Every structure is written in structure tokens, then in C-alpha cells.
Amino acid sequence: MNTMTESKKTVTLNYINGEWVASDSEQTAVSKNPAKIGEDVGYYQISSSNDFDQAAISARKAQKAWGKLAGSVRGDYLLKAAAILEERIEDVATAMTQEMGKTFAEAKGETARGVAILRYYAGEGMRAIGDVIPSSDSDALMFTTRVPLGVVGVITPWNFPVAIPLWKMAPALIYGNAVVVKPASDTAITCSKVINCLHDAGIPAGVVNMVTGSGAKIGMEMVNHPEIDAITFTGSNTVGKQLAHAAVDRGIKYQLEMGGKNPVIVANDADLDLAADATISGGLKSTGQKCTATSRVIVHKDVYEEFKEKLLTKMKTITVGDGFETGTWMGPCASEGQLETVLSYIEKGKQEGAKLLYGGNQVLKDQGYYVEPTVFENATPSMTIAREEIFGPVLVLLKVETMEEALEMANDSEYGLSASIFTTNIGNMLSFINEMDAGLVRINAESAGVELQAPFGGMKQSSSHSREQGRAAIEFFTSIKTVFVK
Ligand SMILES: NC(=O)C1=CN([C@@H]2O[C@H](COP(=O)(O)OP(=O)(O)OC[C@H]3O[C@@H](n4cnc5c(N)ncnc54)[C@H](OP(=O)(O)O)[C@@H]3O)[C@@H](O)[C@H]2O)C=CC1
Ligand SMILES: O=C(O)CCC(=O)C(=O)O
């Protein structure tokens, strides 16, 4: 059982060396429902250094045997875990909606994506891992193979509490690593349910470990721990950079996936209904809390007014509320802190002279951390709302005279994660594909929407320039060995 009951409280436990255990700190913290002020979802462990130490040591011990198993055998564990997660979709998605507010439909969709991620990486256990390379010595055989890194530390955010831990853990495991995961505190309970699927699939003790608690404490201990050979992280740029510095100091491998300020360009030949729908879906689903969310909407002057009207008409139909209620399109911000951040950006937008076209207010205040879908216009590219990641349901409209100006503006950002263009002109498409500085470029499709079988990652400040997901994951989670036999 991943929980225990203590004074009528349901307490989620740590998972160390194949067992669900309480922290020796004897401290727990509460996970709160952002849709219902005052409703506690449950409790999780505030772990100690000793807990983390135990997890890292047991991962080190277990990795040796795990790494020696055939890839197909490791894959079988992932397939079993996938089947178990599939049976538990409703339960896992319920925890997700309760902990971070995403609508139940989105939470179920994400959990189904988690199942697909496990199945995809199970298949990786059967695929080629090296090349035969002709040697200059005709009597020799030269080839490459790949070996696991050892123990991988996994630090994950709250916005995709099932998909992100799985798209990091599943490739780590299939390529023979052991893992210690430190999930976001806001969604620790959801993550423990995912780990429980791996436990119930019979994964050998120590191969997977989960330690919950403060990121500032456990996260930093993780990157500095001698038993940790690599770190994979998704979250804020500030924390990502701290981890990178520490990883470089220790000479370990690291992978960071961080922020975005993703643009969508609407050309004067675009299908404006499609563009408006995709801007809303890409910018406001999950309450704008995706690193791939649309944030800057760069519109050609010829279609600006028409596009704006379509966008506003559609935005006005959005229903905000508890993600469990039928009819809710957009849930609350994930926490009080996120709500405050979003409201402070809205204030800054007004102060800096942008025009608030729609929304901008906190709503259902006595119920939860809700904010209206919001759109600004008359913004300039130098305004804070056009430069910084807001991570909320806020769109900024920017008008341009030409497509060259649109592309230049789209690239005028420290980030480069995802970007889209709406156009029917092949020349516009090709310029965008070639010149847009983003890891994910999408034509006539919203900026969000990552496919698990394709590489994912950003340019500039959005990532550590590595890619995760798809086959690209093998580059991070393994080391290449070149073998020469004579
Ligand atoms: N790229 C993305 O998908 C995401 C981007 N963000 C951006 O970051 C902003 C802040 O969100 P927030 O949740 O605070 O993001 P953080 O980067 O603080 O948190 C992400 C993960 O890192 C952990 N963490 C926190 N501090 C440290 C540390 N010093 N060392 C190691 N790990 C640490 C967190 O643990 P704990 O939860 O215990 O603090 C969590 O597991 C958002 O508004 C958004 O702009 C946030 C989440 C995802
Ligand atoms: O767009 C997506 O599906 C994934 C987004 C993501 O990776 C993130 O927000 O961290």
C-alpha cells in the first residue's frame, strides 16, 4: 500500500527499496485541492537526508542486476505497469484533478498518455542500440554499444504529474538505469500512484524509488549525492540552472526542460477559425500551465481585427470551474502561489500600458484559485507580459505589418521551446520551419501537444539543448561505448 492511515489522515509514503515507508523525519505536509479552498487531498512525507540516502543506496545496489537483464525482460515490467495503470486511469486521474486542478477529461487523457509512454519504451528494449563501423584494420570488428548511466535522479513538476515522471523514468529504466524520483510537492500523491503501478508490476526492489518533500532540500541533495550519476529535470529556469551548476561541479550528466514564451503567428492568408481555436486550446487548456502553451499571438495587420473578434467570441464561451464538474472547460490555477503569480503579471501588463481586452479577474474567490481567461492587446515586445513566462491563461496580441516582422518578433525571446504558424502559403511555412528558433515548430496546429514518440526539447533558455522522449531519450539515458575486437 502506498498510503497509511494516521489519526484519520491518509498519508502517502515514500517508496524505498521496494517498500512503502514513512520518513524518519516523522513529518508530513498536506496536499491541497486548488479547486476547493479548505479541502485536503491527503498528506505526503517531508523526507530527511537519511531517507534520500537510503533510496540512492538501494538504487545503486539494484541497478547492477537490473542493467544485466535483457531489454525485453525489462520491457515486460513496463508492459505490466502499463496494464495496471490503464486499469487505474480513473483513480489516478482523480488524484491529478484533485491535486492540481486540471479538468478530469484532461487528467484522464494524460494518464492514458502515461500508459502509451510505458508501452512505447517497453518496445525499446527490443530495438538496436549500436552500429557496426568498418575498421581501418580489416582483421578487426568495430562496433558501438550503449550502457546505462547507473542511478538517475528524476525531478518533476506539477503540471504533468503522470506524463513527465513517466517520460523520464520509462526510458531510464528500459536502458538499464535505476531511478530515484522527487516529484513536485503539489502532486506527490498522484506520482505515488504511478510508482505503485510499477511496484504492483513486480519491478525488482530498489530499481525505482520515490522520495517526497522539499525540492530545495531533497532536490539539491539529489544532484550532490555520490550515488547519483545523472539528473533529469523539468521545471523553472531558476532551479534548472542551479541543478546544472551543481551537476557540472560533480561532472555528472544532466538534462533540463524548462520554460517557454511560445509564439503563434497568424498570417493574412490563415484559416482564422482554425487559428483562433488553436490559440485558445494551445494557450488556455490546463489553465495555460504548460511549457508549450501559446503566450504571444503575433497577427498580421490585414486580419488583426477579424482574428481578434473570432478569438474574443470563442473566449467568451469558456467556462471556468472545478475540473470535476461537467461543462468546465478550464480549471483553477494549480496553487495559490500560481494564482498570485498570474494575477501579478496581469497587473504588470496593465501598469506597463497594455490594453486588457478580456478577462483579467480572479473569479469564484470563495471556492478556489480561479482566474478568467485573459487577453491583452496594444502590447509591445519589450513589456514584461510579452517576455516572461506567465504559466497561466493569459494571451498577448501583437500586431505586425509583414511576415518578416512576425518571424523576427517570434524569435525575439530568450526562450525557444515551441512555436506555431497559421498560413496557407508554402513560402511562409518554409521560412518558419527554417528560421524559427524553437525545438518544436508546428504548422496550422497549436503550440502545445507533444507526441511521445518524437523528440521533445527546446532551443536557447528552454532546455539544456538535449532532447527527451521518442528515440532521442537514448542519447541522455545511456553512454556510448566504442568496441574494437581483434
Ligand atoms: N517547464 C515546465 O513545464 C514547468 C515550468 N515551470 C515554471 O516554473 C514556475 C515556478 O513553478 P515551480 O513549481 O515553483 O517550479 P520549480 O522549478 O520550483 O519546481 C519544479 C521541481 O523542482 C523541485 N525544486 C524546487 N526547488 C528546487 C531546488 N532548489 N533544487 C532542486 N529541485 C527543486 C520542485 O520541488 P517542490 O515541488 O517540492 O518545490 C519540483 O519538483 C512556474 O510558474 C513556471 O513558470 C514550473 C513547472 C513546470
Ligand atoms: O505540450 C505538452 O503536451 C507537454 C508540455 C510539457 O512538457 C510541459 O508543460 O512541461
Short mmCIF file of N, CA and C in Angstrom, two decimals, residues 301-405:
data_model
loop_
_atom_site.label_atom_id
_atom_site.label_comp_id
_atom_site.label_asym_id
_atom_site.label_seq_id
_atom_site.Cartn_x
_atom_site.Cartn_y
_atom_site.Cartn_z
N LYS A 301 -1.47 42.56 -39.73
CA LYS A 301 -2.42 43.69 -39.61
C LYS A 301 -3.67 43.49 -40.47
N ASP A 302 -3.54 42.84 -41.64
CA ASP A 302 -4.69 42.69 -42.55
C ASP A 302 -5.82 41.88 -41.93
N VAL A 303 -5.47 40.96 -41.01
CA VAL A 303 -6.51 40.09 -40.45
C VAL A 303 -6.65 40.30 -38.94
N TYR A 304 -5.97 41.31 -38.44
CA TYR A 304 -5.91 41.50 -36.98
C TYR A 304 -7.31 41.63 -36.38
N GLU A 305 -8.11 42.57 -36.90
CA GLU A 305 -9.42 42.83 -36.29
C GLU A 305 -10.34 41.61 -36.39
N GLU A 306 -10.33 40.98 -37.56
CA GLU A 306 -11.21 39.82 -37.76
C GLU A 306 -10.79 38.67 -36.83
N PHE A 307 -9.47 38.44 -36.74
CA PHE A 307 -8.98 37.37 -35.86
C PHE A 307 -9.34 37.69 -34.41
N LYS A 308 -9.12 38.94 -34.03
CA LYS A 308 -9.39 39.34 -32.64
C LYS A 308 -10.86 39.07 -32.28
N GLU A 309 -11.76 39.45 -33.18
CA GLU A 309 -13.19 39.24 -32.90
C GLU A 309 -13.50 37.75 -32.74
N LYS A 310 -12.93 36.94 -33.62
CA LYS A 310 -13.18 35.48 -33.53
C LYS A 310 -12.63 34.93 -32.21
N LEU A 311 -11.44 35.40 -31.85
CA LEU A 311 -10.81 34.92 -30.61
C LEU A 311 -11.68 35.30 -29.40
N LEU A 312 -12.12 36.55 -29.39
CA LEU A 312 -12.92 37.02 -28.25
C LEU A 312 -14.25 36.28 -28.17
N THR A 313 -14.89 36.09 -29.32
CA THR A 313 -16.18 35.37 -29.32
C THR A 313 -16.01 33.99 -28.71
N LYS A 314 -14.94 33.32 -29.11
CA LYS A 314 -14.72 31.96 -28.60
C LYS A 314 -14.31 31.99 -27.12
N MET A 315 -13.50 32.98 -26.76
CA MET A 315 -13.03 33.04 -25.36
C MET A 315 -14.21 33.24 -24.41
N LYS A 316 -15.20 33.99 -24.89
CA LYS A 316 -16.34 34.30 -24.01
C LYS A 316 -17.17 33.06 -23.69
N THR A 317 -16.97 31.99 -24.46
CA THR A 317 -17.75 30.77 -24.20
C THR A 317 -17.05 29.86 -23.18
N ILE A 318 -15.83 30.23 -22.78
CA ILE A 318 -15.08 29.35 -21.87
C ILE A 318 -15.68 29.36 -20.47
N THR A 319 -15.92 28.16 -19.95
CA THR A 319 -16.45 28.06 -18.59
C THR A 319 -15.32 27.70 -17.64
N VAL A 320 -15.25 28.46 -16.57
CA VAL A 320 -14.19 28.24 -15.57
C VAL A 320 -14.84 27.58 -14.36
N GLY A 321 -14.20 26.56 -13.81
CA GLY A 321 -14.77 25.93 -12.62
C GLY A 321 -13.98 24.71 -12.19
N ASP A 322 -14.57 23.99 -11.26
CA ASP A 322 -13.96 22.76 -10.75
C ASP A 322 -13.83 21.76 -11.90
N GLY A 323 -12.66 21.19 -12.07
CA GLY A 323 -12.40 20.28 -13.18
C GLY A 323 -13.25 19.02 -13.16
N PHE A 324 -13.91 18.73 -12.06
CA PHE A 324 -14.77 17.54 -12.00
C PHE A 324 -16.19 17.84 -12.50
N GLU A 325 -16.53 19.14 -12.59
CA GLU A 325 -17.91 19.46 -13.00
C GLU A 325 -18.06 19.36 -14.50
N THR A 326 -19.15 18.72 -14.94
CA THR A 326 -19.37 18.64 -16.38
C THR A 326 -19.60 20.06 -16.88
N GLY A 327 -19.01 20.32 -18.02
CA GLY A 327 -19.18 21.67 -18.56
C GLY A 327 -18.01 22.58 -18.25
N THR A 328 -17.17 22.21 -17.30
CA THR A 328 -15.99 23.05 -17.03
C THR A 328 -14.98 22.85 -18.15
N TRP A 329 -14.55 23.98 -18.73
CA TRP A 329 -13.53 23.90 -19.79
C TRP A 329 -12.15 24.18 -19.21
N MET A 330 -12.11 25.08 -18.21
CA MET A 330 -10.81 25.47 -17.64
C MET A 330 -10.88 25.42 -16.12
N GLY A 331 -9.96 24.69 -15.52
CA GLY A 331 -9.93 24.57 -14.07
C GLY A 331 -9.20 25.72 -13.42
N PRO A 332 -8.90 25.60 -12.13
CA PRO A 332 -8.20 26.66 -11.41
C PRO A 332 -6.70 26.66 -11.71
N CYS A 333 -6.00 27.69 -11.24
CA CYS A 333 -4.54 27.63 -11.21
C CYS A 333 -4.18 26.52 -10.21
N ALA A 334 -2.99 25.96 -10.37
CA ALA A 334 -2.65 24.76 -9.60
C ALA A 334 -2.48 25.02 -8.11
N SER A 335 -2.22 26.26 -7.73
CA SER A 335 -2.00 26.55 -6.31
C SER A 335 -2.24 28.04 -6.09
N GLU A 336 -2.29 28.41 -4.83
CA GLU A 336 -2.47 29.83 -4.50
C GLU A 336 -1.28 30.64 -5.05
N GLY A 337 -0.09 30.06 -4.93
CA GLY A 337 1.12 30.74 -5.42
C GLY A 337 1.04 31.01 -6.91
N GLN A 338 0.57 29.99 -7.67
CA GLN A 338 0.45 30.18 -9.13
C GLN A 338 -0.58 31.27 -9.43
N LEU A 339 -1.70 31.25 -8.69
CA LEU A 339 -2.72 32.29 -8.92
C LEU A 339 -2.12 33.67 -8.69
N GLU A 340 -1.38 33.81 -7.60
CA GLU A 340 -0.78 35.12 -7.30
C GLU A 340 0.19 35.56 -8.40
N THR A 341 0.98 34.60 -8.88
CA THR A 341 1.92 34.92 -9.97
C THR A 341 1.15 35.43 -11.19
N VAL A 342 0.09 34.71 -11.55
CA VAL A 342 -0.68 35.08 -12.75
C VAL A 342 -1.31 36.46 -12.56
N LEU A 343 -1.90 36.68 -11.40
CA LEU A 343 -2.54 37.99 -11.15
C LEU A 343 -1.50 39.11 -11.17
N SER A 344 -0.31 38.83 -10.67
CA SER A 344 0.71 39.89 -10.66
C SER A 344 1.17 40.21 -12.09
N TYR A 345 1.22 39.21 -12.96
CA TYR A 345 1.56 39.51 -14.37
C TYR A 345 0.44 40.33 -15.03
N ILE A 346 -0.80 40.02 -14.69
CA ILE A 346 -1.92 40.77 -15.28
C ILE A 346 -1.81 42.24 -14.85
N GLU A 347 -1.52 42.46 -13.56
CA GLU A 347 -1.34 43.84 -13.05
C GLU A 347 -0.21 44.54 -13.78
N LYS A 348 0.89 43.82 -13.95
CA LYS A 348 2.06 44.40 -14.62
C LYS A 348 1.72 44.78 -16.06
N GLY A 349 0.94 43.93 -16.71
CA GLY A 349 0.53 44.23 -18.09
C GLY A 349 -0.24 45.54 -18.14
N LYS A 350 -1.15 45.72 -17.19
CA LYS A 350 -1.95 46.95 -17.16
C LYS A 350 -1.04 48.15 -16.86
N GLN A 351 -0.18 47.99 -15.84
CA GLN A 351 0.70 49.11 -15.45
C GLN A 351 1.63 49.53 -16.59
N GLU A 352 2.09 48.54 -17.35
CA GLU A 352 3.04 48.88 -18.42
C GLU A 352 2.35 49.41 -19.68
N GLY A 353 1.01 49.48 -19.64
CA GLY A 353 0.28 50.17 -20.71
C GLY A 353 -0.37 49.28 -21.76
N ALA A 354 -0.36 47.96 -21.53
CA ALA A 354 -1.09 47.10 -22.47
C ALA A 354 -2.59 47.25 -22.20
N LYS A 355 -3.41 46.99 -23.23
CA LYS A 355 -4.86 47.14 -23.03
C LYS A 355 -5.46 45.76 -22.72
N LEU A 356 -6.14 45.71 -21.58
CA LEU A 356 -6.79 44.45 -21.21
C LEU A 356 -8.07 44.33 -22.03
N LEU A 357 -8.09 43.37 -22.94
CA LEU A 357 -9.24 43.22 -23.83
C LEU A 357 -10.35 42.40 -23.20
N TYR A 358 -9.95 41.37 -22.49
CA TYR A 358 -10.95 40.46 -21.91
C TYR A 358 -10.37 39.76 -20.69
N GLY A 359 -11.19 39.54 -19.68
CA GLY A 359 -10.77 38.76 -18.51
C GLY A 359 -9.95 39.59 -17.54
N GLY A 360 -8.97 38.94 -16.93
CA GLY A 360 -8.05 39.63 -16.03
C GLY A 360 -8.44 39.56 -14.56
N ASN A 361 -9.61 38.98 -14.26
CA ASN A 361 -10.05 38.99 -12.86
C ASN A 361 -9.97 37.61 -12.22
N GLN A 362 -9.77 37.66 -10.92
CA GLN A 362 -9.92 36.43 -10.14
C GLN A 362 -11.41 36.16 -10.03
N VAL A 363 -11.83 34.91 -10.16
CA VAL A 363 -13.26 34.58 -10.05
C VAL A 363 -13.44 33.42 -9.07
N LEU A 364 -14.69 33.20 -8.65
CA LEU A 364 -15.04 32.11 -7.72
C LEU A 364 -14.09 32.10 -6.52
N LYS A 365 -13.82 33.33 -6.02
CA LYS A 365 -12.79 33.52 -4.98
C LYS A 365 -13.01 32.68 -3.73
N ASP A 366 -14.28 32.54 -3.34
CA ASP A 366 -14.54 31.80 -2.12
C ASP A 366 -14.43 30.29 -2.34
N GLN A 367 -14.29 29.87 -3.63
CA GLN A 367 -14.22 28.43 -3.89
C GLN A 367 -12.79 27.92 -4.10
N GLY A 368 -12.04 28.65 -4.95
CA GLY A 368 -10.69 28.14 -5.27
C GLY A 368 -9.85 29.20 -5.94
N TYR A 369 -8.77 28.75 -6.61
CA TYR A 369 -7.78 29.69 -7.17
C TYR A 369 -8.03 29.91 -8.66
N TYR A 370 -9.17 30.52 -8.94
CA TYR A 370 -9.61 30.65 -10.33
C TYR A 370 -9.30 32.05 -10.89
N VAL A 371 -8.97 32.07 -12.17
CA VAL A 371 -8.78 33.35 -12.84
C VAL A 371 -9.45 33.25 -14.22
N GLU A 372 -9.94 34.38 -14.70
CA GLU A 372 -10.59 34.36 -16.02
C GLU A 372 -9.55 34.15 -17.13
N PRO A 373 -9.98 33.54 -18.24
CA PRO A 373 -9.09 33.55 -19.40
C PRO A 373 -8.90 35.01 -19.81
N THR A 374 -7.67 35.37 -20.13
CA THR A 374 -7.33 36.79 -20.25
C THR A 374 -6.61 37.07 -21.56
N VAL A 375 -6.92 38.21 -22.17
CA VAL A 375 -6.17 38.60 -23.37
C VAL A 375 -5.88 40.10 -23.35
N PHE A 376 -4.63 40.42 -23.68
CA PHE A 376 -4.18 41.81 -23.79
C PHE A 376 -3.93 42.15 -25.26
N GLU A 377 -4.09 43.46 -25.60
CA GLU A 377 -3.59 43.94 -26.89
C GLU A 377 -2.82 45.24 -26.66
N ASN A 378 -2.39 45.86 -27.76
CA ASN A 378 -1.54 47.06 -27.68
C ASN A 378 -0.33 46.83 -26.77
N ALA A 379 0.17 45.64 -26.81
CA ALA A 379 1.39 45.35 -26.04
C ALA A 379 2.59 45.57 -26.95
N THR A 380 3.72 45.84 -26.36
CA THR A 380 4.95 45.92 -27.16
C THR A 380 5.83 44.73 -26.77
N PRO A 381 6.72 44.34 -27.68
CA PRO A 381 7.54 43.15 -27.38
C PRO A 381 8.43 43.32 -26.16
N SER A 382 8.63 44.58 -25.71
CA SER A 382 9.52 44.75 -24.55
C SER A 382 8.77 44.66 -23.22
N MET A 383 7.45 44.61 -23.26
CA MET A 383 6.70 44.54 -21.99
C MET A 383 6.92 43.19 -21.29
N THR A 384 6.82 43.25 -19.98
CA THR A 384 7.05 42.02 -19.19
C THR A 384 6.12 40.89 -19.64
N ILE A 385 4.86 41.22 -19.92
CA ILE A 385 3.92 40.14 -20.30
C ILE A 385 4.25 39.53 -21.66
N ALA A 386 5.08 40.24 -22.44
CA ALA A 386 5.48 39.69 -23.74
C ALA A 386 6.84 39.00 -23.66
N ARG A 387 7.48 39.06 -22.49
CA ARG A 387 8.83 38.50 -22.38
C ARG A 387 8.93 37.32 -21.40
N GLU A 388 8.21 37.43 -20.27
CA GLU A 388 8.41 36.40 -19.23
C GLU A 388 7.35 35.30 -19.30
N GLU A 389 7.74 34.11 -18.87
CA GLU A 389 6.77 33.01 -18.85
C GLU A 389 5.75 33.28 -17.74
N ILE A 390 4.47 33.30 -18.10
CA ILE A 390 3.43 33.60 -17.10
C ILE A 390 2.91 32.31 -16.47
N PHE A 391 2.80 31.26 -17.27
CA PHE A 391 2.29 29.95 -16.80
C PHE A 391 0.87 30.10 -16.27
N GLY A 392 0.06 30.79 -17.06
CA GLY A 392 -1.35 30.98 -16.70
C GLY A 392 -2.12 31.30 -17.97
N PRO A 393 -3.45 31.48 -17.84
CA PRO A 393 -4.29 31.63 -19.04
C PRO A 393 -4.30 33.05 -19.58
N VAL A 394 -3.15 33.52 -20.00
CA VAL A 394 -3.01 34.92 -20.43
C VAL A 394 -2.39 34.96 -21.82
N LEU A 395 -3.11 35.59 -22.77
CA LEU A 395 -2.60 35.73 -24.13
C LEU A 395 -2.26 37.20 -24.40
N VAL A 396 -1.24 37.42 -25.19
CA VAL A 396 -0.84 38.78 -25.54
C VAL A 396 -0.87 38.91 -27.06
N LEU A 397 -1.75 39.81 -27.57
CA LEU A 397 -1.83 40.02 -29.02
C LEU A 397 -0.82 41.08 -29.46
N LEU A 398 -0.10 40.77 -30.53
CA LEU A 398 0.90 41.72 -31.07
C LEU A 398 0.63 41.85 -32.57
N LYS A 399 0.48 43.10 -33.02
CA LYS A 399 0.14 43.32 -34.44
C LYS A 399 1.42 43.57 -35.25
N VAL A 400 1.52 42.95 -36.44
CA VAL A 400 2.71 43.19 -37.28
C VAL A 400 2.28 43.58 -38.71
N GLU A 401 3.24 44.24 -39.39
CA GLU A 401 2.97 44.74 -40.75
C GLU A 401 3.30 43.68 -41.81
N THR A 402 4.34 42.89 -41.53
CA THR A 402 4.82 41.93 -42.55
C THR A 402 5.14 40.59 -41.90
N MET A 403 5.32 39.58 -42.74
CA MET A 403 5.68 38.26 -42.22
C MET A 403 7.12 38.25 -41.71
N GLU A 404 7.97 39.08 -42.30
CA GLU A 404 9.36 39.17 -41.82
C GLU A 404 9.37 39.69 -40.39
N GLU A 405 8.55 40.73 -40.17
CA GLU A 405 8.48 41.30 -38.82
C GLU A 405 7.91 40.26 -37.84
#
